[in-house]
Coordinates of N, CA and C in Angstrom, one line a residue:
X224 N 0.8 -1.2 0.0 CA 0.0 0.0 0.0 C 0.9 1.2 0.0
X225 N 0.5 2.2 -0.8 CA 1.3 3.5 -0.9 C 1.1 4.3 0.3
X226 N 2.2 4.8 0.9 CA 2.0 5.6 2.1 C 1.5 7.0 1.8
X227 N 0.7 7.5 2.6 CA 0.1 8.9 2.5 C 1.2 9.9 2.8
X228 N 1.5 10.8 2.0 CA 2.5 11.9 2.3 C 2.2 12.6 3.6
X229 N 3.2 12.9 4.3 CA 3.0 13.5 5.7 C 2.7 15.0 5.6
X230 N 2.5 15.5 4.4 CA 2.2 17.0 4.2 C 0.8 17.3 4.7
X231 N 0.7 18.5 5.3 CA -0.6 19.2 5.6 C -0.9 20.2 4.5
X232 N -2.1 20.1 4.0 CA -2.5 21.1 3.0 C -3.4 22.2 3.6
X233 N -2.9 23.4 3.5 CA -3.6 24.5 4.1 C -4.3 25.4 3.0
X234 N -5.5 25.8 3.2 CA -6.2 26.7 2.3 C -6.6 27.9 3.2
X235 N -6.1 29.1 2.8 CA -6.4 30.3 3.5 C -7.5 31.1 2.7
X236 N -8.6 31.4 3.3 CA -9.7 31.9 2.5 C -10.6 32.8 3.4
X237 N -11.4 33.7 2.7 CA -12.5 34.4 3.3 C -13.8 33.8 2.9
X238 N -14.8 33.9 3.9 CA -16.1 33.4 3.5 C -16.6 34.3 2.3
X239 N -17.1 33.6 1.3 CA -17.5 34.4 0.1 C -18.8 35.1 0.2
X240 N -18.7 36.3 0.9 CA -19.9 37.1 1.1 C -19.8 38.4 0.2
X241 N -21.0 38.8 -0.3 CA -21.0 40.0 -1.1 C -20.4 41.2 -0.4
X242 N -19.5 41.9 -1.1 CA -18.9 43.1 -0.5 C -17.6 42.8 0.3
X243 N -17.3 41.5 0.5 CA -16.1 41.2 1.3 C -15.1 40.5 0.4
X244 N -15.4 40.0 -0.7 CA -14.5 39.2 -1.6 C -14.6 39.7 -3.0
X245 N -13.5 39.6 -3.7 CA -13.4 39.9 -5.1 C -13.9 41.3 -5.4
X246 N -13.5 42.3 -4.5 CA -14.1 43.7 -4.7 C -13.5 44.3 -6.0
X247 N -12.4 43.9 -6.5 CA -11.8 44.5 -7.7 C -12.6 44.0 -8.9
X248 N -13.5 43.1 -8.8 CA -14.4 42.7 -9.9 C -15.6 43.6 -10.0
X249 N -15.8 44.5 -9.0 CA -17.0 45.4 -9.0 C -16.6 46.8 -9.1
X250 N -17.1 47.5 -10.1 CA -17.8 46.9 -11.3 C -16.7 46.3 -12.2
X251 N -17.2 45.6 -13.3 CA -18.6 45.5 -13.8 C -19.5 44.5 -13.1
X252 N -18.9 43.6 -12.3 CA -19.8 42.6 -11.6 C -20.4 43.4 -10.4
X253 N -21.6 42.9 -10.0 CA -22.2 43.3 -8.7 C -21.5 42.6 -7.6
X254 N -21.6 43.1 -6.4 CA -21.0 42.4 -5.2 C -21.5 41.0 -5.1
X255 N -22.8 40.7 -5.4 CA -23.3 39.4 -5.3 C -22.7 38.5 -6.4
X256 N -22.5 39.0 -7.6 CA -21.9 38.2 -8.7 C -20.4 37.9 -8.3
X257 N -19.7 38.9 -7.8 CA -18.3 38.7 -7.4 C -18.3 37.6 -6.3
X258 N -19.2 37.6 -5.4 CA -19.2 36.6 -4.3 C -19.5 35.2 -4.9
X259 N -20.3 35.1 -5.9 CA -20.6 33.8 -6.5 C -19.3 33.3 -7.2
X260 N -18.6 34.2 -7.8 CA -17.3 33.7 -8.4 C -16.3 33.3 -7.4
X261 N -16.3 34.0 -6.3 CA -15.3 33.7 -5.2 C -15.7 32.3 -4.6
X262 N -17.0 32.1 -4.4 CA -17.5 30.8 -3.9 C -17.1 29.7 -4.8
X263 N -17.3 29.9 -6.1 CA -16.9 28.8 -7.0 C -15.4 28.5 -7.0
X264 N -14.6 29.6 -7.0 CA -13.2 29.4 -6.9 C -12.7 28.7 -5.7
X265 N -13.3 29.0 -4.6 CA -13.0 28.4 -3.3 C -13.4 26.9 -3.4
X266 N -14.6 26.6 -3.9 CA -15.1 25.2 -4.0 C -14.1 24.4 -4.9
X267 N -13.8 25.0 -6.0 CA -12.8 24.3 -6.9 C -11.5 23.9 -6.2
X268 N -11.0 24.9 -5.5 CA -9.7 24.7 -4.8 C -9.9 23.6 -3.7
X269 N -10.9 23.6 -2.9 CA -11.1 22.6 -1.9 C -11.3 21.2 -2.4
X270 N -12.1 21.1 -3.5 CA -12.3 19.8 -4.1 C -11.0 19.3 -4.8
X271 N -10.3 20.2 -5.4 CA -9.0 19.7 -6.0 C -8.1 19.2 -5.0
X272 N -8.0 19.8 -3.8 CA -7.0 19.4 -2.8 C -7.5 18.1 -2.2
X273 N -8.8 17.7 -2.2 CA -9.2 16.4 -1.7 C -8.6 15.3 -2.5
X274 N -8.2 15.6 -3.8 CA -7.6 14.5 -4.6 C -6.1 14.6 -4.6
X275 N -5.5 15.4 -3.7 CA -4.1 15.4 -3.5 C -3.7 14.7 -2.2
X276 N -2.9 13.6 -2.3 CA -2.6 12.8 -1.1 C -2.0 13.7 0.0
X277 N -2.5 13.6 1.2 CA -2.1 14.4 2.3 C -2.4 13.8 3.6
X278 N -1.7 14.2 4.7 CA -2.0 13.7 6.0 C -3.2 14.5 6.6
X279 N -3.2 15.8 6.4 CA -4.3 16.6 6.9 C -4.6 17.7 5.9
X280 N -5.9 18.1 5.9 CA -6.3 19.2 5.1 C -7.0 20.2 6.1
X281 N -6.5 21.5 6.0 CA -7.0 22.5 7.0 C -7.5 23.7 6.2
X282 N -8.7 24.2 6.5 CA -9.2 25.4 5.9 C -9.0 26.5 7.0
X283 N -8.2 27.5 6.7 CA -7.9 28.6 7.6 C -8.9 29.7 7.2
X284 N -9.9 30.0 7.9 CA -11.1 30.7 7.4 C -11.4 32.0 8.1
X285 N -11.6 33.1 7.4 CA -12.1 34.3 7.9 C -13.6 34.3 7.6
X286 N -14.4 33.9 8.6 CA -15.8 33.8 8.5 C -16.3 32.5 8.9
X287 N -17.5 32.1 8.3 CA -18.1 30.8 8.7 C -18.2 29.9 7.5
X288 N -18.1 28.6 7.8 CA -18.2 27.6 6.7 C -19.6 27.6 6.1
X289 N -19.7 27.3 4.8 CA -20.9 27.2 4.1 C -21.1 26.0 3.3
X290 N -22.1 26.0 2.4 CA -22.4 24.8 1.6 C -21.2 24.4 0.7
X291 N -20.3 25.3 0.4 CA -19.2 25.1 -0.5 C -18.1 24.3 0.2
X292 N -18.2 24.0 1.4 CA -17.1 23.3 2.1 C -17.4 21.8 2.1
X293 N -16.5 21.0 1.4 CA -16.7 19.5 1.4 C -16.2 18.9 2.7
X294 N -16.6 17.7 2.9 CA -16.1 17.0 4.1 C -14.6 16.7 3.9
X295 N -13.9 16.5 4.9 CA -12.5 16.1 4.8 C -11.6 17.2 5.3
X296 N -12.1 18.4 5.8 CA -11.3 19.5 6.2 C -11.5 19.8 7.7
X297 N -10.4 20.1 8.4 CA -10.5 20.8 9.6 C -10.7 22.3 9.3
X298 N -11.4 23.0 10.2 CA -11.6 24.4 10.0 C -11.1 25.1 11.2
X299 N -10.2 26.1 11.0 CA -9.6 26.9 12.0 C -9.8 28.4 11.7
X300 N -10.0 29.2 12.6 CA -10.2 30.7 12.3 C -8.9 31.4 12.0
X301 N -9.0 32.3 11.1 CA -7.8 33.2 10.9 C -7.6 34.1 12.1
X302 N -6.4 34.5 12.4 CA -6.1 35.4 13.4 C -6.3 36.8 12.9
X303 N -6.5 37.8 13.8 CA -6.6 39.2 13.3 C -5.2 39.6 12.8
X304 N -5.2 40.7 12.0 CA -3.9 41.2 11.6 C -3.8 41.2 10.1
X305 N -2.6 41.7 9.6 CA -2.3 41.7 8.2 C -2.1 40.3 7.6
X306 N -2.1 40.2 6.3 CA -2.1 38.9 5.6 C -0.8 38.1 6.1
X307 N 0.3 38.8 6.2 CA 1.5 38.1 6.6 C 1.3 37.4 8.0
X308 N 0.7 38.1 8.9 CA 0.4 37.5 10.2 C -0.6 36.3 10.1
X309 N -1.6 36.4 9.2 CA -2.5 35.4 9.1 C -1.9 34.1 8.5
X310 N -1.0 34.3 7.5 CA -0.3 33.2 6.9 C 0.6 32.6 7.9
X311 N 1.3 33.4 8.6 CA 2.3 32.9 9.6 C 1.5 32.0 10.6
X312 N 0.4 32.5 11.1 CA -0.4 31.8 12.1 C -1.0 30.5 11.5
X313 N -1.2 30.4 10.2 CA -1.7 29.2 9.6 C -0.6 28.1 9.6
X314 N 0.6 28.5 9.4 CA 1.7 27.5 9.5 C 1.9 27.1 10.9
X315 N 1.6 27.9 11.8 CA 1.8 27.5 13.2 C 0.9 26.4 13.6
X316 N -0.2 26.1 12.8 CA -1.0 24.9 13.1 C -0.4 23.6 12.7
X317 N 0.8 23.6 12.1 CA 1.4 22.4 11.5 C 2.6 22.0 12.2
X318 N 2.8 20.7 12.4 CA 4.0 20.2 13.1 C 4.9 19.5 12.1
X319 N 4.6 19.4 10.9 CA 5.4 18.8 9.8 C 5.3 19.6 8.5
X320 N 5.7 19.0 7.4 CA 5.6 19.7 6.1 C 4.2 20.2 5.9
X321 N 4.2 21.4 5.3 CA 2.9 22.0 5.1 C 3.0 22.9 3.8
X322 N 1.9 22.8 3.0 CA 1.8 23.6 1.8 C 0.5 24.4 1.9
X323 N 0.6 25.7 1.7 CA -0.5 26.7 1.8 C -0.8 27.2 0.4
X324 N -2.1 27.2 0.1 CA -2.6 27.8 -1.1 C -3.8 28.8 -0.7
X325 N -4.1 29.7 -1.6 CA -5.2 30.6 -1.4 C -6.4 30.2 -2.2
X326 N -7.4 31.0 -2.2 CA -8.7 30.7 -2.9 C -8.8 31.4 -4.2
X327 N -7.7 31.9 -4.8 CA -7.8 32.7 -6.0 C -7.3 32.0 -7.3
X328 N -7.0 30.7 -7.1 CA -6.5 29.9 -8.3 C -7.3 28.7 -8.5
X329 N -8.6 28.8 -9.0 CA -9.4 27.6 -9.2 C -8.9 26.7 -10.2
X330 N -7.9 27.1 -11.0 CA -7.4 26.2 -12.0 C -6.4 25.2 -11.5
X331 N -6.1 25.1 -10.2 CA -5.1 24.1 -9.7 C -5.7 22.7 -9.9
X332 N -4.8 21.8 -10.0 CA -5.2 20.4 -10.2 C -4.3 19.5 -9.4
X333 N -4.7 18.3 -9.1 CA -3.7 17.3 -8.5 C -2.4 17.1 -9.2
X334 N -2.5 17.1 -10.6 CA -1.3 16.9 -11.3 C -0.3 18.1 -11.1
X335 N -0.9 19.3 -11.0 CA 0.0 20.5 -10.8 C 0.7 20.4 -9.5
X336 N 0.0 19.8 -8.5 CA 0.6 19.7 -7.2 C 1.3 18.4 -6.9
X337 N 1.4 17.5 -7.9 CA 2.0 16.2 -7.8 C 3.5 16.3 -7.2
X338 N 4.3 17.3 -7.6 CA 5.7 17.4 -7.1 C 5.8 17.4 -5.6
X339 N 4.7 17.9 -4.9 CA 4.8 18.0 -3.4 C 4.4 16.7 -2.7
X340 N 4.0 15.7 -3.5 CA 3.5 14.4 -2.9 C 4.4 13.3 -3.1
X341 N 5.5 13.5 -3.9 CA 6.5 12.3 -4.1 C 7.3 12.1 -2.8
X342 N 7.8 10.9 -2.7 CA 8.5 10.5 -1.4 C 9.6 11.4 -1.0
X343 N 10.3 12.0 -1.9 CA 11.4 12.9 -1.5 C 11.1 14.4 -1.6
X344 N 9.8 14.7 -1.5 CA 9.4 16.1 -1.7 C 9.8 17.0 -0.6
X345 N 9.9 16.5 0.6 CA 10.1 17.3 1.8 C 11.3 17.0 2.7
X346 N 12.5 17.0 2.1 CA 13.7 16.8 2.9 C 13.8 18.1 3.8
X347 N 14.6 17.9 4.9 CA 14.9 19.1 5.7 C 15.4 20.2 4.9
X348 N 14.9 21.5 5.2 CA 15.5 22.6 4.5 C 14.8 22.9 3.1
X349 N 13.7 22.2 2.8 CA 13.1 22.3 1.5 C 11.9 23.3 1.6
X350 N 11.8 24.2 0.6 CA 10.6 25.1 0.5 C 10.0 24.9 -0.9
X351 N 8.8 25.0 -1.0 CA 8.1 25.1 -2.3 C 7.5 26.4 -2.5
X352 N 7.6 27.0 -3.7 CA 7.1 28.3 -4.0 C 6.3 28.4 -5.3
X353 N 5.1 28.8 -5.3 CA 4.3 29.0 -6.5 C 4.1 30.4 -6.8
X354 N 4.8 31.0 -7.8 CA 4.7 32.4 -8.2 C 3.4 32.7 -8.9
X355 N 2.9 33.9 -8.6 CA 1.7 34.3 -9.3 C 2.0 35.4 -10.4
X356 N 1.2 35.5 -11.4 CA 1.4 36.4 -12.5 C 1.4 37.8 -12.1
X357 N 0.8 38.2 -11.0 CA 0.7 39.6 -10.5 C 1.9 40.0 -9.6
X358 N 2.8 39.1 -9.5 CA 4.0 39.4 -8.6 C 3.9 38.8 -7.2
X359 N 2.8 38.2 -6.9 CA 2.6 37.6 -5.6 C 3.0 36.1 -5.6
X360 N 2.3 35.4 -4.8 CA 2.5 33.9 -4.8 C 1.2 33.2 -4.5
X361 N 1.0 32.1 -5.1 CA -0.3 31.3 -4.9 C -0.1 30.1 -4.0
X362 N 1.2 29.7 -3.8 CA 1.5 28.6 -3.0 C 2.8 28.8 -2.2
X363 N 2.8 28.3 -1.0 CA 4.0 28.4 -0.2 C 4.1 27.1 0.6
X364 N 5.2 26.4 0.5 CA 5.4 25.1 1.3 C 6.6 25.2 2.1
X365 N 6.6 24.6 3.3 CA 7.8 24.6 4.2 C 7.9 23.2 4.8
X366 N 9.1 22.6 4.6 CA 9.3 21.3 5.2 C 9.2 21.4 6.8
X367 N 9.7 22.5 7.3 CA 9.7 22.8 8.7 C 9.0 24.1 8.9
X368 N 7.6 24.1 9.1 CA 6.9 25.4 9.2 C 7.5 26.3 10.2
X369 N 7.8 27.5 9.8 CA 8.4 28.6 10.7 C 7.7 29.9 10.4
X370 N 6.8 30.3 11.2 CA 6.0 31.5 11.0 C 6.9 32.7 10.7
X371 N 8.1 32.8 11.3 CA 9.0 33.9 11.1 C 9.4 34.1 9.6
X372 N 9.3 33.0 8.8 CA 9.7 33.1 7.4 C 8.7 33.9 6.6
X373 N 7.5 34.2 7.1 CA 6.5 34.9 6.4 C 6.2 36.3 7.1
X374 N 6.3 36.3 8.4 CA 5.9 37.5 9.2 C 6.8 38.6 8.8
X375 N 6.2 39.8 8.4 CA 6.9 41.0 8.0 C 7.1 41.1 6.5
X376 N 6.8 40.1 5.7 CA 6.9 40.2 4.3 C 5.8 41.1 3.8
X377 N 6.1 42.2 3.0 CA 5.0 43.1 2.5 C 4.1 42.3 1.6
X378 N 2.8 42.3 1.9 CA 1.8 41.6 1.1 C 1.1 42.5 0.1
X379 N 0.5 41.9 -0.9 CA -0.4 42.6 -1.9 C 0.3 43.7 -2.6
X380 N 1.6 43.4 -3.0 CA 2.3 44.4 -3.8 C 2.9 43.6 -5.0
X381 N 3.3 44.3 -6.1 CA 3.9 43.7 -7.2 C 5.2 42.9 -6.9
X382 N 5.8 43.2 -5.8 CA 7.1 42.5 -5.4 C 6.9 41.6 -4.2
X383 N 5.7 41.2 -3.9 CA 5.5 40.3 -2.7 C 6.2 39.0 -3.0
X384 N 6.0 38.4 -4.1 CA 6.6 37.1 -4.4 C 8.1 37.1 -4.3
X385 N 8.7 38.2 -4.9 CA 10.1 38.3 -4.9 C 10.6 38.4 -3.5
X386 N 9.9 39.2 -2.7 CA 10.3 39.4 -1.3 C 10.2 38.1 -0.5
X387 N 9.1 37.4 -0.7 CA 8.9 36.1 0.0 C 10.0 35.1 -0.4
X388 N 10.2 35.0 -1.7 CA 11.2 34.0 -2.1 C 12.6 34.3 -1.6
X389 N 12.9 35.6 -1.6 CA 14.2 36.1 -1.0 C 14.3 35.7 0.5
X390 N 13.2 35.9 1.2 CA 13.2 35.5 2.6 C 13.6 34.0 2.8
X391 N 13.0 33.2 1.9 CA 13.3 31.8 2.0 C 14.8 31.5 1.7
X392 N 15.3 32.0 0.6 CA 16.7 31.7 0.2 C 17.6 32.3 1.2
X393 N 17.4 33.5 1.8 CA 18.3 34.1 2.8 C 18.3 33.2 4.1
X394 N 17.2 32.5 4.3 CA 17.2 31.6 5.5 C 17.9 30.3 5.2
X395 N 18.5 30.1 4.0 CA 19.2 29.0 3.7 C 18.4 27.8 3.2
X396 N 17.1 28.0 2.8 CA 16.3 26.9 2.3 C 16.6 26.7 0.9
X397 N 16.3 25.4 0.5 CA 16.4 25.0 -0.9 C 15.0 25.2 -1.5
X398 N 14.8 26.2 -2.4 CA 13.5 26.6 -2.9 C 13.2 25.9 -4.2
X399 N 12.2 25.2 -4.3 CA 11.7 24.6 -5.6 C 10.4 25.2 -6.0
X400 N 10.4 25.5 -7.3 CA 9.2 26.3 -7.8 C 8.2 25.4 -8.4
X401 N 6.9 25.8 -8.1 CA 5.7 25.2 -8.8 C 5.4 26.1 -10.0
X402 N 4.5 25.7 -10.9 CA 4.2 26.5 -12.1 C 3.7 27.9 -11.7
X403 N 3.9 28.8 -12.6 CA 3.4 30.2 -12.4 C 1.9 30.2 -12.8
X404 N 1.1 30.7 -11.9 CA -0.4 30.8 -12.2 C -0.9 32.2 -12.0
X405 N -2.1 32.4 -12.6 CA -2.7 33.7 -12.5 C -3.8 33.7 -11.4
X406 N -3.7 34.6 -10.5 CA -4.8 34.8 -9.5 C -6.0 35.5 -10.1
X407 N -7.1 35.3 -9.6 CA -8.3 36.0 -10.1 C -8.5 37.2 -9.2
X408 N -8.2 38.4 -9.8 CA -8.4 39.6 -9.1 C -9.3 40.6 -10.0
X409 N -9.1 40.5 -11.3 CA -9.8 41.4 -12.2 C -10.6 40.6 -13.2
X410 N -11.4 41.3 -14.0 CA -12.3 40.5 -15.0 C -11.4 39.9 -16.0
X411 N -10.3 40.6 -16.4 CA -9.3 40.0 -17.3 C -8.7 38.7 -16.8
X412 N -8.4 38.7 -15.5 CA -7.9 37.5 -14.8 C -9.0 36.4 -14.9
X413 N -10.2 36.7 -14.6 CA -11.3 35.8 -14.6 C -11.5 35.1 -15.9
X414 N -11.4 36.0 -17.0 CA -11.6 35.5 -18.3 C -10.5 34.4 -18.7
X415 N -9.2 34.7 -18.3 CA -8.1 33.9 -18.6 C -8.2 32.6 -17.8
X416 N -8.6 32.6 -16.5 CA -8.7 31.5 -15.7 C -9.8 30.6 -16.1
X417 N -10.9 31.2 -16.5 CA -12.1 30.4 -17.0 C -11.7 29.6 -18.3
X418 N -10.9 30.3 -19.1 CA -10.4 29.6 -20.3 C -9.5 28.4 -20.0
X419 N -8.6 28.6 -19.0 CA -7.7 27.6 -18.6 C -8.3 26.4 -17.9
X420 N -9.5 26.6 -17.3 CA -10.2 25.5 -16.6 C -11.6 25.5 -17.0
X421 N -11.9 25.2 -18.2 CA -13.3 25.3 -18.7 C -14.3 24.4 -18.1
X422 N -13.9 23.3 -17.5 CA -14.8 22.4 -16.8 C -15.0 22.7 -15.3
X423 N -14.4 23.8 -14.8 CA -14.5 24.1 -13.4 C -15.8 24.8 -13.0
X424 N -16.1 24.7 -11.7 CA -17.2 25.5 -11.2 C -17.1 27.0 -11.5
X425 N -15.8 27.5 -11.3 CA -15.6 28.9 -11.6 C -16.0 29.3 -13.0
X426 N -15.6 28.5 -14.0 CA -15.9 28.8 -15.4 C -17.4 28.7 -15.6
X427 N -18.1 27.8 -15.0 CA -19.5 27.6 -15.2 C -20.2 28.9 -14.6
X428 N -19.8 29.3 -13.5 CA -20.4 30.6 -12.9 C -20.1 31.8 -13.8
X429 N -18.9 31.9 -14.2 CA -18.4 33.0 -15.0 C -19.3 33.0 -16.3
X430 N -19.5 31.9 -17.0 CA -20.3 31.9 -18.2 C -21.8 32.2 -17.8
X431 N -22.3 31.8 -16.7 CA -23.7 32.0 -16.3 C -23.9 33.5 -16.1
X432 N -22.9 34.3 -15.8 CA -23.1 35.7 -15.5 C -23.1 36.5 -16.8
X433 N -22.9 35.8 -17.9 CA -23.0 36.5 -19.2 C -21.7 37.2 -19.6
X434 N -20.6 36.9 -18.9 CA -19.4 37.6 -19.2 C -18.7 36.9 -20.3
X435 N -19.0 35.6 -20.5 CA -18.4 34.9 -21.7 C -16.9 34.6 -21.4
X436 N -16.4 33.7 -22.2 CA -15.0 33.4 -22.2 C -14.4 33.5 -23.6
X437 N -13.2 33.7 -23.7 CA -12.5 33.7 -25.0 C -12.9 34.9 -25.9
X438 N -13.1 36.1 -25.3 CA -13.4 37.2 -26.1 C -12.2 37.6 -26.9

């Protein structure tokens, strides 16, 4: 029997409520439409990770669980503070290798995350880094979770990814990259992601809103 990898999969997310999520989509979307897109993206992410071998799956949530949450996840609340503090606290829930992803990349698949599940994926000193097209990052993995490796990194800037990766390398970690992906922040992002994952919940909701894909 194949051993289950010792990795913990973390998803950091906001409850998809109108006016609280995907605000850069409004306009042209209404707050309710933006929340539907956010819910679909989160559901796609959570269901994709159910098909990734792991020891634990944890949703680090700002808000309350809803119908979009499948079984198989522990739910822990986000701490107050800036995003770096919330990510750092998420890693503090882990005693072994951990990979954190956000709710903005519904195009992720088990195949894309396969490198983190192979037997030699998490030697001591290993980090995994998923760069985002906007200059941030969509995934961060640490063989030995250390909140200090995230705390203080400026978030939500065009250089966030570079700053975070530099923090890892300066700490002496061996950083391995995952594929570059596009976060869904704007309508142009949504269009591209829906094209990249046409069978996803996200793409179905996007089409249902009359925005179309492939313009």
